[in-house]
Short mmCIF file of C-alpha atoms and ligand atoms in Angstrom, two decimals:
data_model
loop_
_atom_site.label_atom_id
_atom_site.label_comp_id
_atom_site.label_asym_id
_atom_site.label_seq_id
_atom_site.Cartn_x
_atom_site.Cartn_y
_atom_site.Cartn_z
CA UNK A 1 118.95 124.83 59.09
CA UNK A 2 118.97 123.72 62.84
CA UNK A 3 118.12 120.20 63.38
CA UNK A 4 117.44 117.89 66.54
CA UNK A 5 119.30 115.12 67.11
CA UNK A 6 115.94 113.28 66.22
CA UNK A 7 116.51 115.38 62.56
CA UNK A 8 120.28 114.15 62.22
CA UNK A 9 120.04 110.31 63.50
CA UNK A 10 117.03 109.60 61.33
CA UNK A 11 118.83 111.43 58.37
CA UNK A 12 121.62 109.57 58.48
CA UNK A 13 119.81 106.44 58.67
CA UNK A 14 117.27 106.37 56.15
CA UNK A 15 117.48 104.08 52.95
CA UNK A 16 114.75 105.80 51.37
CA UNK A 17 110.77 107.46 52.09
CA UNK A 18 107.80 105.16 51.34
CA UNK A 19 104.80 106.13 49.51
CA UNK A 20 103.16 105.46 52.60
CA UNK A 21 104.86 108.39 53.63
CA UNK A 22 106.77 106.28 56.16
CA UNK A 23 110.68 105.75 56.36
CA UNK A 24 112.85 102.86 55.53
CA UNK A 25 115.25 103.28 58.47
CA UNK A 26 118.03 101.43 58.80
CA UNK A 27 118.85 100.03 62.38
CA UNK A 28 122.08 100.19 63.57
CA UNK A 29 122.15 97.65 66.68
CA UNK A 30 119.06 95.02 66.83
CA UNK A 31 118.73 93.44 70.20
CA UNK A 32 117.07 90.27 71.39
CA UNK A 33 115.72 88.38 73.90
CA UNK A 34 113.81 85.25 74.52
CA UNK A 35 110.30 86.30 74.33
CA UNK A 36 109.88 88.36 71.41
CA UNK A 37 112.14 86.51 69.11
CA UNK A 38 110.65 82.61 68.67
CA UNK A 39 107.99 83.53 66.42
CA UNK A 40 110.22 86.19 64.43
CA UNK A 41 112.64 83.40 63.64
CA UNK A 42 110.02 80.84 62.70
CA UNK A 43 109.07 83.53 60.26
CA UNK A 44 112.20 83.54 58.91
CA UNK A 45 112.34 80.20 58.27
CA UNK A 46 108.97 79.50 56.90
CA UNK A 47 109.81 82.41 54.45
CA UNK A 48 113.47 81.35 54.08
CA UNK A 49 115.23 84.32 55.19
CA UNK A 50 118.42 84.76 55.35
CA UNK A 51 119.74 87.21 58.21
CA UNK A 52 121.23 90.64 56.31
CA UNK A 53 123.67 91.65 59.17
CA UNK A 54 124.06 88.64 62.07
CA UNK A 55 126.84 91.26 63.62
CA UNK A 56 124.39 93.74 64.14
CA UNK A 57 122.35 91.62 66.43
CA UNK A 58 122.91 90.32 69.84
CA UNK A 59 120.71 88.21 72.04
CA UNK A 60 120.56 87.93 75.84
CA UNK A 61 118.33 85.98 78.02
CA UNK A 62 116.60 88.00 80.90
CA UNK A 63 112.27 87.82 81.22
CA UNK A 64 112.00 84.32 82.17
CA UNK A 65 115.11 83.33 83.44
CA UNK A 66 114.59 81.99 87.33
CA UNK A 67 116.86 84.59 89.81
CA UNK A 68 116.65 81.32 92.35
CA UNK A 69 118.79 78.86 90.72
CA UNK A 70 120.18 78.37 87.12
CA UNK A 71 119.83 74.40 87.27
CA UNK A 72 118.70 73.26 83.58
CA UNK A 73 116.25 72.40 82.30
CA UNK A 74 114.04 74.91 84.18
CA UNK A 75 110.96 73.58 86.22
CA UNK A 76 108.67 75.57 84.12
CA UNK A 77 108.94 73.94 80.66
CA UNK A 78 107.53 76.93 78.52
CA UNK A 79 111.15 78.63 80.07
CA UNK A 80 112.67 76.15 79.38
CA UNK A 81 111.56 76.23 75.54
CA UNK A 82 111.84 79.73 75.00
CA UNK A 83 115.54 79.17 76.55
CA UNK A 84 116.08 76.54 74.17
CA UNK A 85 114.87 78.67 71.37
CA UNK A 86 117.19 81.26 71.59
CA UNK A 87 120.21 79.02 72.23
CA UNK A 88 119.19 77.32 68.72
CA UNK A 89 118.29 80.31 66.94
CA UNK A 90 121.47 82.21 67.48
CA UNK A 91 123.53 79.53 66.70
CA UNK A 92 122.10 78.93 63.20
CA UNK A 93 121.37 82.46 62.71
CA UNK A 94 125.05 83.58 63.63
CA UNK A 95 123.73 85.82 65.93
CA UNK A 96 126.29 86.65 69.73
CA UNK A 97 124.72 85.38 72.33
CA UNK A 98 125.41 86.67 75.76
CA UNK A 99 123.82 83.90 77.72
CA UNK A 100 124.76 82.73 81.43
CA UNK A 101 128.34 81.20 80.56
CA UNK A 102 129.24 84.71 78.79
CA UNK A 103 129.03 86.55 82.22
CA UNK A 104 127.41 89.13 80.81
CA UNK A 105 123.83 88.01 80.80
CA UNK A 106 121.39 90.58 82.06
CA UNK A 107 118.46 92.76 81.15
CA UNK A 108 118.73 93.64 77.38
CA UNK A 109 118.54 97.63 78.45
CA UNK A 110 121.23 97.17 80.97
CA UNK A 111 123.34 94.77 79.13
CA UNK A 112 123.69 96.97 75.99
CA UNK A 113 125.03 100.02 77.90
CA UNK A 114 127.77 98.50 79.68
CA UNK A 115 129.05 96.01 77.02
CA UNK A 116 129.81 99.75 74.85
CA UNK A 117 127.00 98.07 72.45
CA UNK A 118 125.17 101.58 72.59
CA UNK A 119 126.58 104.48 71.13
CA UNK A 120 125.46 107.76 70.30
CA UNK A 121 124.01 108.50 66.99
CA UNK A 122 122.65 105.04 66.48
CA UNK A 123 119.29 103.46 65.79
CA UNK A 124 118.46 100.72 67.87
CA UNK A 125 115.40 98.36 67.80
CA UNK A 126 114.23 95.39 70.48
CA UNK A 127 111.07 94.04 70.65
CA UNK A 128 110.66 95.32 73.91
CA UNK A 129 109.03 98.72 74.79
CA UNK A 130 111.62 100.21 77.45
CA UNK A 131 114.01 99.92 74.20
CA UNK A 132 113.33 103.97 74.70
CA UNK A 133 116.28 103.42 78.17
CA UNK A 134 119.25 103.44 75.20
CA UNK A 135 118.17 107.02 73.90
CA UNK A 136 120.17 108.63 77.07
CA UNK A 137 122.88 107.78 75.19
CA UNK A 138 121.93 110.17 72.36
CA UNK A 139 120.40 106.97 70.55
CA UNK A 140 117.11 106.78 68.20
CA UNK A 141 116.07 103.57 70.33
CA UNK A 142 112.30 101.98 70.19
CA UNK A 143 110.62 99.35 70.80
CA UNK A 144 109.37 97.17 67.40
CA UNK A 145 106.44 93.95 67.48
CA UNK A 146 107.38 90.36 66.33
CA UNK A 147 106.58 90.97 63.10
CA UNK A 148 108.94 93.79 62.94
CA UNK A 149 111.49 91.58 64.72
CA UNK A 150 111.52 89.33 61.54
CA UNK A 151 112.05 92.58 59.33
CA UNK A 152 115.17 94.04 60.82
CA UNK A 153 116.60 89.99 60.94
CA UNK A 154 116.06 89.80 57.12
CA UNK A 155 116.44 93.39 56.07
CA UNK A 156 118.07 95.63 59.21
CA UNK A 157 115.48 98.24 57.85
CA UNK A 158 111.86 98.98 59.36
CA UNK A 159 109.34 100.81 58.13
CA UNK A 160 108.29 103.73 60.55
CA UNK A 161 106.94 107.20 61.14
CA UNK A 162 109.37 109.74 62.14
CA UNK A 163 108.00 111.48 65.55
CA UNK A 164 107.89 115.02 66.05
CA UNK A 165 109.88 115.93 69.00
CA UNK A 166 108.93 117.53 72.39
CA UNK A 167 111.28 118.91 74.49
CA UNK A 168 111.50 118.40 77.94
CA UNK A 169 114.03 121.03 79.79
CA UNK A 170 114.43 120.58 83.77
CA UNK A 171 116.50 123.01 85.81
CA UNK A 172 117.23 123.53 89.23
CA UNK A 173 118.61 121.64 91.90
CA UNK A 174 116.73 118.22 93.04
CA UNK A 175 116.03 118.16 96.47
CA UNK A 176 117.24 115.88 98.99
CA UNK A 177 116.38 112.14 97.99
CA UNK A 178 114.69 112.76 95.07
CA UNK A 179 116.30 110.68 92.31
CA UNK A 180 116.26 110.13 88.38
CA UNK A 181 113.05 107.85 89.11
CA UNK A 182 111.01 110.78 90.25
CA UNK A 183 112.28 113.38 87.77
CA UNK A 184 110.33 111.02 85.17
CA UNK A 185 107.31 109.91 87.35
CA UNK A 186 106.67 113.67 88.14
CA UNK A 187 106.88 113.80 84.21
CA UNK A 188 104.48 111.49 83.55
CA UNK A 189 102.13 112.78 85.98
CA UNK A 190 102.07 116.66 84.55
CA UNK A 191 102.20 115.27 80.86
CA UNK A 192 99.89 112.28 81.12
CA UNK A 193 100.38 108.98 79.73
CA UNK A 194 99.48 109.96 76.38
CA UNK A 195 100.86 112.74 76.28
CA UNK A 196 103.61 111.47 74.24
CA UNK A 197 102.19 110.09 71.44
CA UNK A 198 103.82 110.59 68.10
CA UNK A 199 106.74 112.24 69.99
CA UNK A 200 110.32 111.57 70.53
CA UNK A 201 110.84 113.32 74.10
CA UNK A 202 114.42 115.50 74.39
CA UNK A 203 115.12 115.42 77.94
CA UNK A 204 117.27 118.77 78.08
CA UNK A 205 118.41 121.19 81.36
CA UNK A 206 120.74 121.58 83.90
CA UNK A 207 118.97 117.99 85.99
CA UNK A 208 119.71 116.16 83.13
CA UNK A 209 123.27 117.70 82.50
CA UNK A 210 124.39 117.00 85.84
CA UNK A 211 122.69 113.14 85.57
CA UNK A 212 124.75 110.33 85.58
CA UNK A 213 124.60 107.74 82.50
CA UNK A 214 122.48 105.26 84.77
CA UNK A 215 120.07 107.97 85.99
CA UNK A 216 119.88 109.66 82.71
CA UNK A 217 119.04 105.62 81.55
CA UNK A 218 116.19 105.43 83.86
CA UNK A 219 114.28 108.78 82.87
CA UNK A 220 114.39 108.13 79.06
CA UNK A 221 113.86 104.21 80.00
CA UNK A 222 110.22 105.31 81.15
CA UNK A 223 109.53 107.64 77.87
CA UNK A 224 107.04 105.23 77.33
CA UNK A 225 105.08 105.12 79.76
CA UNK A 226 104.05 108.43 79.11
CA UNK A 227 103.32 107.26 75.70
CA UNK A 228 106.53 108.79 73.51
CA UNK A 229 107.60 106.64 71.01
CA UNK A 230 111.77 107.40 72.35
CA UNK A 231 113.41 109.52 74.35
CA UNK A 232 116.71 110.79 74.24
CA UNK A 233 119.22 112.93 75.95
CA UNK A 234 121.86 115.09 73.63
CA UNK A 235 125.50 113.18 74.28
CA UNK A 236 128.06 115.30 76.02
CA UNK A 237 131.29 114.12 78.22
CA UNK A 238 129.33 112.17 80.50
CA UNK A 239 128.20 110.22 77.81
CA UNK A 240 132.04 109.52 76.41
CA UNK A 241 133.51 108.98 79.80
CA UNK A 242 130.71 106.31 80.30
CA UNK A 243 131.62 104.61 77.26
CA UNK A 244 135.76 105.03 77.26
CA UNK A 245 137.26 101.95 77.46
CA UNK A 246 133.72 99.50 77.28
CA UNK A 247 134.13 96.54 75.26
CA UNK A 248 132.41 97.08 72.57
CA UNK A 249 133.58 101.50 72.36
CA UNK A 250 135.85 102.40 69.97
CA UNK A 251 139.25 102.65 71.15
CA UNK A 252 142.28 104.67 70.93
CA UNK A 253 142.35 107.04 67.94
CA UNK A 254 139.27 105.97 66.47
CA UNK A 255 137.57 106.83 70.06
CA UNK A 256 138.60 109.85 69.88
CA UNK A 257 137.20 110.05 66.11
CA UNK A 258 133.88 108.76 67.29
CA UNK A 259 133.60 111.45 69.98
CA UNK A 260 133.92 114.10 67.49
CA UNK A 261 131.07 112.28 65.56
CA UNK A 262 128.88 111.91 68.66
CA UNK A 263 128.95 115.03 69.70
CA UNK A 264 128.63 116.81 66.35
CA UNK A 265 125.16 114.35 66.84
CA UNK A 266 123.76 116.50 69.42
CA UNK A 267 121.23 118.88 68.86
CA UNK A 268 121.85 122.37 67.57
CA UNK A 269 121.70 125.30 70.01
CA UNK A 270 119.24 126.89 67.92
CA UNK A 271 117.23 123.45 66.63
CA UNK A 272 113.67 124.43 67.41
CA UNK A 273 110.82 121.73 68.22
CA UNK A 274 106.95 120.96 67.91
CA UNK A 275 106.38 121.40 71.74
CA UNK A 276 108.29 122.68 75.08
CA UNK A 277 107.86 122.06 78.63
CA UNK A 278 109.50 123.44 81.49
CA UNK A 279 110.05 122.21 85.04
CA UNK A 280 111.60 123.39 88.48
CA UNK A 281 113.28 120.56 89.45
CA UNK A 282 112.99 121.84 92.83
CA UNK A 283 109.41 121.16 93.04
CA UNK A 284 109.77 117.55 92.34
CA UNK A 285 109.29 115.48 96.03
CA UNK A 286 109.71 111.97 96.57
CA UNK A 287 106.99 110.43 93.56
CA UNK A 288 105.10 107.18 94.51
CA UNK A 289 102.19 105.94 92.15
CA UNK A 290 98.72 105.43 93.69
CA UNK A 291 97.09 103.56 90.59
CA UNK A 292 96.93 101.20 87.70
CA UNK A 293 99.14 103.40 85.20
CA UNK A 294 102.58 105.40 85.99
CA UNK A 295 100.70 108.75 85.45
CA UNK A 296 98.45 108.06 88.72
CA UNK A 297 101.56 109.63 90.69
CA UNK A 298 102.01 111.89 93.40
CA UNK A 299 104.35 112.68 96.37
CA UNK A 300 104.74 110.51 99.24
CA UNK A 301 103.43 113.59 101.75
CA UNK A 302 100.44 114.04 99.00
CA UNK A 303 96.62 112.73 99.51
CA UNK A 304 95.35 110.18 97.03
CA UNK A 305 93.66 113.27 94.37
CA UNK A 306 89.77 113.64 93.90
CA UNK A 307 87.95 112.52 91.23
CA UNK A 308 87.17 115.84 90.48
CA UNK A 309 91.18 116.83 90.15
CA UNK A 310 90.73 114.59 86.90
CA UNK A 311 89.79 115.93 83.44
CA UNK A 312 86.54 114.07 82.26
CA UNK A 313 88.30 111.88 79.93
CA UNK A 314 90.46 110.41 82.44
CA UNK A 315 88.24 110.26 85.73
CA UNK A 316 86.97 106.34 84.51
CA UNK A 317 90.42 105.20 84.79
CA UNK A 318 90.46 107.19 88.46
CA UNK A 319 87.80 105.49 89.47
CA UNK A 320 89.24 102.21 88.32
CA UNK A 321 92.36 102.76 89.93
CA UNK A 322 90.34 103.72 93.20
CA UNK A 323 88.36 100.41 93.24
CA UNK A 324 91.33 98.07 91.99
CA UNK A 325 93.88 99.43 94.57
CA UNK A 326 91.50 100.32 97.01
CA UNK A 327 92.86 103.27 98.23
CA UNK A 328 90.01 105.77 98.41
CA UNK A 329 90.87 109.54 97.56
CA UNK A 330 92.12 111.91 100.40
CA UNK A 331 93.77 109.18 102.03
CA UNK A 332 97.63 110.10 102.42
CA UNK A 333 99.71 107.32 100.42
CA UNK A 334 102.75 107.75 102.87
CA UNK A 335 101.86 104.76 105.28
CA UNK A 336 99.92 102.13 103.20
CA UNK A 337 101.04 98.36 103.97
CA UNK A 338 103.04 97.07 101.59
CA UNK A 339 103.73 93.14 101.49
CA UNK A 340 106.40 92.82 99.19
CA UNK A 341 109.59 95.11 98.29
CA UNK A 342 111.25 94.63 94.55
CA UNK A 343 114.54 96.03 93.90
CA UNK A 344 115.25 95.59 90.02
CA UNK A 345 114.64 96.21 86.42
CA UNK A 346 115.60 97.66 83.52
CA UNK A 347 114.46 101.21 85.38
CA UNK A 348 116.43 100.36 88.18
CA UNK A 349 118.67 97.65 88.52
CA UNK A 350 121.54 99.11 88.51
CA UNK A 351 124.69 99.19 90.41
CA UNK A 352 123.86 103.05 91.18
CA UNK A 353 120.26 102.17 92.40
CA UNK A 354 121.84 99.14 94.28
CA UNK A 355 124.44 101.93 96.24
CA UNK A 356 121.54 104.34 97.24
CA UNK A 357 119.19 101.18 98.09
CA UNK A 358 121.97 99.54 100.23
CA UNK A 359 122.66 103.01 101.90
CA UNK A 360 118.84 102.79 103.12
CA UNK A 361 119.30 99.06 104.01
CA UNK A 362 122.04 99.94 106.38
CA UNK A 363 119.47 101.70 108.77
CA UNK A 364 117.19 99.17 110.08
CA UNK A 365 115.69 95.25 109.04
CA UNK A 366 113.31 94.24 106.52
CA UNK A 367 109.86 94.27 108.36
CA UNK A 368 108.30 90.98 109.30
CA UNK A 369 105.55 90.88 107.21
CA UNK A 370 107.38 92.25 103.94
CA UNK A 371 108.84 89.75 101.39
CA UNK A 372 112.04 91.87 100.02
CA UNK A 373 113.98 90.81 96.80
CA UNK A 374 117.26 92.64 95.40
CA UNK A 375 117.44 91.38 91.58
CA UNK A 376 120.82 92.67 89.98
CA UNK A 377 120.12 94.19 86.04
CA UNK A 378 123.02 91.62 85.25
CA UNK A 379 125.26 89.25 86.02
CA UNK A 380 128.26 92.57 85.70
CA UNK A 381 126.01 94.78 88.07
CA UNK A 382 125.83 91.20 90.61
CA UNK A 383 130.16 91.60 90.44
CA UNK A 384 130.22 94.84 90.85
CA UNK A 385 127.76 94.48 94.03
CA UNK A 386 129.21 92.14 95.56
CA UNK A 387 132.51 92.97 94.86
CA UNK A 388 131.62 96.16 97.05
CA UNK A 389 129.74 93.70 99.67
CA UNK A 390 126.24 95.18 98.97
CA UNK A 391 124.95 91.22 98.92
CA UNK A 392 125.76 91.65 101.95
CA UNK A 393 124.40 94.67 103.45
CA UNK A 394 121.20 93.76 101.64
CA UNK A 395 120.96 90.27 103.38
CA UNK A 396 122.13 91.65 106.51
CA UNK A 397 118.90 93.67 106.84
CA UNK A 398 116.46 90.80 105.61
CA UNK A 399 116.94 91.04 101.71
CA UNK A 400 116.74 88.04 99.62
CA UNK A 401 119.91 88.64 96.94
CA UNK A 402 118.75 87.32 93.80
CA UNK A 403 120.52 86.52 90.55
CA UNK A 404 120.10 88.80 87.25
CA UNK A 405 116.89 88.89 85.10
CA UNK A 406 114.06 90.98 84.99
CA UNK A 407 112.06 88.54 87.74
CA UNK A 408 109.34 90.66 89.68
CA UNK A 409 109.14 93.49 86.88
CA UNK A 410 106.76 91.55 84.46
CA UNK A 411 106.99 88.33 86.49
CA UNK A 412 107.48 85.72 83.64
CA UNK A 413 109.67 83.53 85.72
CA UNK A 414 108.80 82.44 89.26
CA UNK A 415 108.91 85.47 91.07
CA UNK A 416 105.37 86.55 91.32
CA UNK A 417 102.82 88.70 93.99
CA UNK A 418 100.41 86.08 95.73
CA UNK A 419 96.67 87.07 95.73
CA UNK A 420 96.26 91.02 96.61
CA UNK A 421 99.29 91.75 97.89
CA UNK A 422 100.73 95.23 97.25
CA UNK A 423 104.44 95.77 96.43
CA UNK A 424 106.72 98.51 96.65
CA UNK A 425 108.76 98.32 93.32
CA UNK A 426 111.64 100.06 91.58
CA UNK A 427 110.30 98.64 88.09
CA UNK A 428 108.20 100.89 85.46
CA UNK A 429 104.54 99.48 85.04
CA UNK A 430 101.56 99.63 87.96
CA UNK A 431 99.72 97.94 85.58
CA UNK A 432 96.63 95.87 86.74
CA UNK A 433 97.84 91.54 87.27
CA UNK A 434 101.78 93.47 85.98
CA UNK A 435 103.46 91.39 88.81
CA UNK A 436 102.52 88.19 88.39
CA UNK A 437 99.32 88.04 90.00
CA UNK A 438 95.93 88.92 88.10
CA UNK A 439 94.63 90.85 91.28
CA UNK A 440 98.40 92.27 92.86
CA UNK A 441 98.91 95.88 93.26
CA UNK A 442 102.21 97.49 92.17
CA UNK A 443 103.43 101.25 93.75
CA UNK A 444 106.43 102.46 91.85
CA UNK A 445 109.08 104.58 93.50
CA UNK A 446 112.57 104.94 93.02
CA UNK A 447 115.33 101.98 94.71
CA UNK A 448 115.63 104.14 97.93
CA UNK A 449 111.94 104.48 98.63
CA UNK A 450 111.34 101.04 98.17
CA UNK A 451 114.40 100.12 100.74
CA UNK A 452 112.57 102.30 103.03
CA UNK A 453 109.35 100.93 102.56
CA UNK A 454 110.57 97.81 103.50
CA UNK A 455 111.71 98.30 106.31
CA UNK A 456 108.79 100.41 107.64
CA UNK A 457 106.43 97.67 106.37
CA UNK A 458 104.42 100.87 104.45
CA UNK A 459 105.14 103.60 102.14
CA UNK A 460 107.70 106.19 104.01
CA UNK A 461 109.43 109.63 103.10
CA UNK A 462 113.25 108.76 102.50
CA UNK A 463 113.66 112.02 103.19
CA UNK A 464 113.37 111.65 106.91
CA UNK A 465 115.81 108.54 107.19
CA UNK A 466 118.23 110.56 105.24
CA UNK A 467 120.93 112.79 107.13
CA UNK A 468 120.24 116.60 107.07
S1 SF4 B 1 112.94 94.61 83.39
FE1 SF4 B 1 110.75 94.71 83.00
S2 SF4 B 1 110.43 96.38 81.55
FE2 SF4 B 1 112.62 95.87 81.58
S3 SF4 B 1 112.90 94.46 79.87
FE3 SF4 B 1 112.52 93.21 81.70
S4 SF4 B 1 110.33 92.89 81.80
FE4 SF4 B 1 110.68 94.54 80.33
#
């Protein structure tokens, strides 16, 4: 019979089915970080647990790490103890550790990736919800609690439902600067942000196949924002190209071994699945959010929608997002005020999303009034810039150049929004207080659009800054 690549990764990783009517899965790459883990490890010990597979686990450090300075200890002390944690933890538990020394610390989602960690075919597990970013790999990837944390330390096995599977095909051509970022916000408006529930999303069609491994990253990164529990995209020769010759890839003969593996991974031509959706990539513009969730989206040269456009169950939210934001409906989003600009993230904070950003920098200065940060994904994508002089260009034009961590995304270090002020961000979450401040207002867009927005001072169409 014809099977997903859902069907085949989850077959070849469960243990066994639970009366529960669950599945013991087993997890083939467990990542950590410092927020999620303390308490998991404390469980461990109060339970005395012994770790099952410490190889199959690496740590980073990347939510609360300061992108200012790196002068220990930190000024903010709970930092400083959940950095202290995870040095201690990993060193009794065995566990690699790719701190600041390793020159490889980064965002867990974009250190994984590059290090060759993620493969096709596996399961992977963080306790981090934009875990979904290592499915464009061809990955089973989720996001797991603290509690579930502990389990895969002790056991490498959770307990979990297997989704049904929804797939997503997009084909066409994407217009002129329309990028991976709004492919997956124009998702997430047409499906909702529910829409996904107890799916896996298969991102499938000629958008995707032509996709890049860091664009392809940043559509199924977002896969749960519109509420699917992973996304994935099938592996192909963009996928092994990405992965030739990464640290952690198989190499020589027994790449070529594992390619044969991966791709015999991918779905079958005839697999069939619960839902389908279809999409002209050529009707996808420019996609900026308007409200307090990443399905409030529309395009830059749309009006703020009517209540009325809502269905019934989703007009309180509307109305919500209205009076939290205040933008009021029919008012066009292309010139609101913005006050600060955030490059970054696991959505975008990559060397690809620093390229087109810098390309937008080159045309003018940060505007007076706009605070503008550039905060490399890691401390490999920070080389990589600045080895092509994109500090550079960034500072040039008024950008502060940051160093790697997730900083303005979730704002658990010291890079926060003051008071009201709006921000034009490259991150994945408009969610109310999401940047650091419990009353600041967050517009996502993709790396480009927030470059331009910055240097208009307000929300602007890349597409007129961008040649014919
Ligand atoms: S960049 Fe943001 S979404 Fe990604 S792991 Fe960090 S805090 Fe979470």
């Amino acid at each position: 019979m014809a099977k997903t690549l859902l069907d085949k990764v989850w077959e070849a990783h469960t243990v066994r089915e639970l009366p529960s009517g669950q599945t013991q899965l087993f997890i083939g790459l467990h990542l950590i970080h410092e927020v999620t883990s303390p308490q998991a490890f404390q469980m461990m010990r109060e339970q005395g647990l012994k770790m099952a597979f410490p190889d199959r686990t690496v740590a980073t450090v990347d939510h609360i790490i300061p992108t200012d300075t790196r002068q220990r200890p930190y000024a903010d002390t709970q930092a400083e103890g959940m950095m202290s944690a995870i040095e201690r933890n990993c060193r009794e538990f065995g566990i690699r550790f790719f701190d600041v020394a390793s020159g490889h610390q980064g965002i867990v989602h974009v250190l994984g990736p590059e290090l060759g960690l993620t493969q096709p075919g596996l399961t992977i597990a963080c306790g981090d919800s934009h875990t979904s970013t290592h499915g464009a790999f061809g990955t089973v990837a989720f996001g797991i609690g603290t509690s579930q944390v502990r389990d895969v330390l002790a056991s490498q096995c959770l307990a979990i439902q297997k989704p049904k599977v929804r797939r997503i095909r997009v084909d066409g051509r994407l217009g002129k600067g329309v990028y991976a970022k709004d492919v997956i916000l124009h998702i997430i408006r047409l499906l909702g942000v529910k829409g996904g529930v107890g799916y896996a999303y298969e991102y499938a069609g000629e958008v995707f196949d032509r996709m890049s491994m860091e664009e392809r990253m940043t559509v199924c990164n977002m896969s749960i924002e519109g509420g699917a529990r992973c996304g994935y995209i099938n592996p192909d020769d963009t996928t092994f190209e990405y992965l030739r010759g990464r640290p952690f890839a198989p190499a020589g003969e027994a790449f070529d071994r594992a390619v044969s593996w991966w791709r015999a991974m991918a779905s079958d031509p005839d697999a069939s699945f619960d839902e389908e959706t279809y999409i002209d990539g050529a009707q996808i513009a420019p996609t900026v959010t308007w409200g307090i969730n990443p399905g409030q989206a529309i395009g830059v040269d749309e009006a703020i929608p009517a209540p009325q456009s809502f269905a019934p169950d989703e007009r309180e939210v509307a109305n919500d997002a209205y009076e939290y934001m205040e933008l009021a409906p029919g008012k066009p989003i292309r010139g609101t005020r913005i006050d600060v600009a955030f490059i970054g993230s696991c959505t975008n904070g990559r060397i690809s999303d620093l390229r087109e950003a810098a390309k937008v920098a080159k045309l003018g200065k940060v505007a007076a009034h706009v605070k503008a940060l550039v905060v490399p994904g890691s401390q490999e994508v920070a080389q990589e810039a600045e080895a092509e002089g994109l500090d550079q260009v960034f500072r040039d034009a008024g950008f502060e150049w940051r160093l790697p961590g997730c900083s303005m995304c979730l704002a658990m270090n010291p890079d926060k929004l003051q008071g009201r002020q709006i921000c034009a961000s490259s991150s994945n979450r408009n969610f109310k207080g999401r940047q650091g401040s419990p009353t600041g207002r967050t517009l996502l867009m993709s790396p480009a659009m927030v470059a331009a927005a910055a240097i208009a001072g307000e929300v602007t169409d890349i597409r007129d800054l961008l040649p014919q």
